[in-house]
């Protein structure tokens, strides 16, 4: 099963993609493809603004990485 997203703009990490691009992911959020809206089928969610897939919440991971193994999980 896949999830499909589009927006006014999609940034792929290098450039803004052409209009009517659709991001396709697994339910878990793994990026599978980016296709034109005519090839995506139905069930597409629209977001107002800019999609930037692949970003990680790095500000927390980098900031707290020195604490790895020093605090018990849970």
CSV table of C-alpha atoms in Angstrom, one decimal:
chain,number,residue,atom,x,y,z
A,1,UNK,CA,0.0,0.0,0.0
A,2,UNK,CA,1.2,3.5,-0.9
A,3,UNK,CA,0.6,7.0,0.2
A,4,UNK,CA,0.5,9.9,-2.4
A,5,UNK,CA,1.2,13.5,-1.7
A,6,UNK,CA,1.4,16.7,-3.8
A,7,UNK,CA,1.7,20.4,-3.1
A,8,UNK,CA,2.2,23.7,-4.8
A,9,UNK,CA,5.9,22.8,-4.9
A,10,UNK,CA,8.0,19.7,-4.1
A,11,UNK,CA,11.7,20.1,-3.4
A,12,UNK,CA,13.8,16.9,-4.0
A,13,UNK,CA,16.9,18.1,-2.3
A,14,UNK,CA,18.4,19.6,-5.4
A,15,UNK,CA,15.7,21.6,-7.1
A,16,UNK,CA,11.9,22.4,-7.2
A,17,UNK,CA,10.2,19.8,-9.2
A,18,UNK,CA,7.8,20.6,-12.1
A,19,UNK,CA,4.2,21.4,-11.3
A,20,UNK,CA,1.8,18.5,-10.7
A,21,UNK,CA,4.5,16.2,-9.4
A,22,UNK,CA,3.3,13.6,-6.9
A,23,UNK,CA,5.4,12.0,-4.1
A,24,UNK,CA,4.7,8.3,-3.5
A,25,UNK,CA,5.7,6.7,-0.3
A,26,UNK,CA,5.1,3.4,1.6
A,27,UNK,CA,2.8,3.6,4.6
A,28,UNK,CA,6.0,3.7,6.7
A,29,UNK,CA,7.2,6.8,4.9
A,30,UNK,CA,9.8,5.3,2.6
A,31,UNK,CA,10.0,7.3,-0.6
A,32,UNK,CA,9.3,5.0,-3.6
A,33,UNK,CA,8.9,7.4,-6.5
A,34,UNK,CA,8.0,10.9,-7.8
A,35,UNK,CA,5.7,10.9,-10.8
A,36,UNK,CA,3.5,13.3,-12.8
A,37,UNK,CA,-0.1,13.6,-11.4
A,38,UNK,CA,-1.5,11.9,-14.6
A,39,UNK,CA,0.5,8.7,-13.7
A,40,UNK,CA,-0.3,8.7,-9.9
A,41,UNK,CA,-3.9,7.4,-9.9
A,42,UNK,CA,-6.3,8.5,-7.2
A,43,UNK,CA,-6.0,9.0,-3.5
A,44,UNK,CA,-3.6,11.9,-3.6
A,45,UNK,CA,-3.4,14.2,-0.6
A,46,UNK,CA,-2.8,17.9,-1.3
A,47,UNK,CA,-0.7,20.2,0.9
A,48,UNK,CA,-0.6,24.0,0.6
A,49,UNK,CA,3.0,25.1,0.3
A,50,UNK,CA,6.2,23.2,-0.1
A,51,UNK,CA,6.9,19.5,0.5
A,52,UNK,CA,10.5,18.7,1.3
A,53,UNK,CA,10.7,14.9,1.6
A,54,UNK,CA,13.7,13.2,3.3
A,55,UNK,CA,14.4,15.8,6.0
A,56,UNK,CA,15.3,14.4,9.4
A,57,UNK,CA,14.7,16.1,12.7
A,58,UNK,CA,18.4,16.7,12.8
A,59,UNK,CA,18.5,19.6,15.3
A,60,UNK,CA,17.5,17.1,18.1
A,61,UNK,CA,19.6,14.2,16.9
A,62,UNK,CA,22.8,16.2,16.6
A,63,UNK,CA,22.2,18.2,19.7
A,64,UNK,CA,21.6,15.2,21.9
A,65,UNK,CA,23.9,12.7,20.2
A,66,UNK,CA,26.6,13.1,22.9
A,67,UNK,CA,24.1,11.6,25.4
A,68,UNK,CA,23.8,8.3,23.6
A,69,UNK,CA,24.1,5.5,26.1
A,70,UNK,CA,24.2,7.8,29.1
A,71,UNK,CA,20.4,7.9,29.7
A,72,UNK,CA,18.3,4.8,30.1
A,73,UNK,CA,15.7,4.3,27.3
A,74,UNK,CA,12.0,4.6,28.2
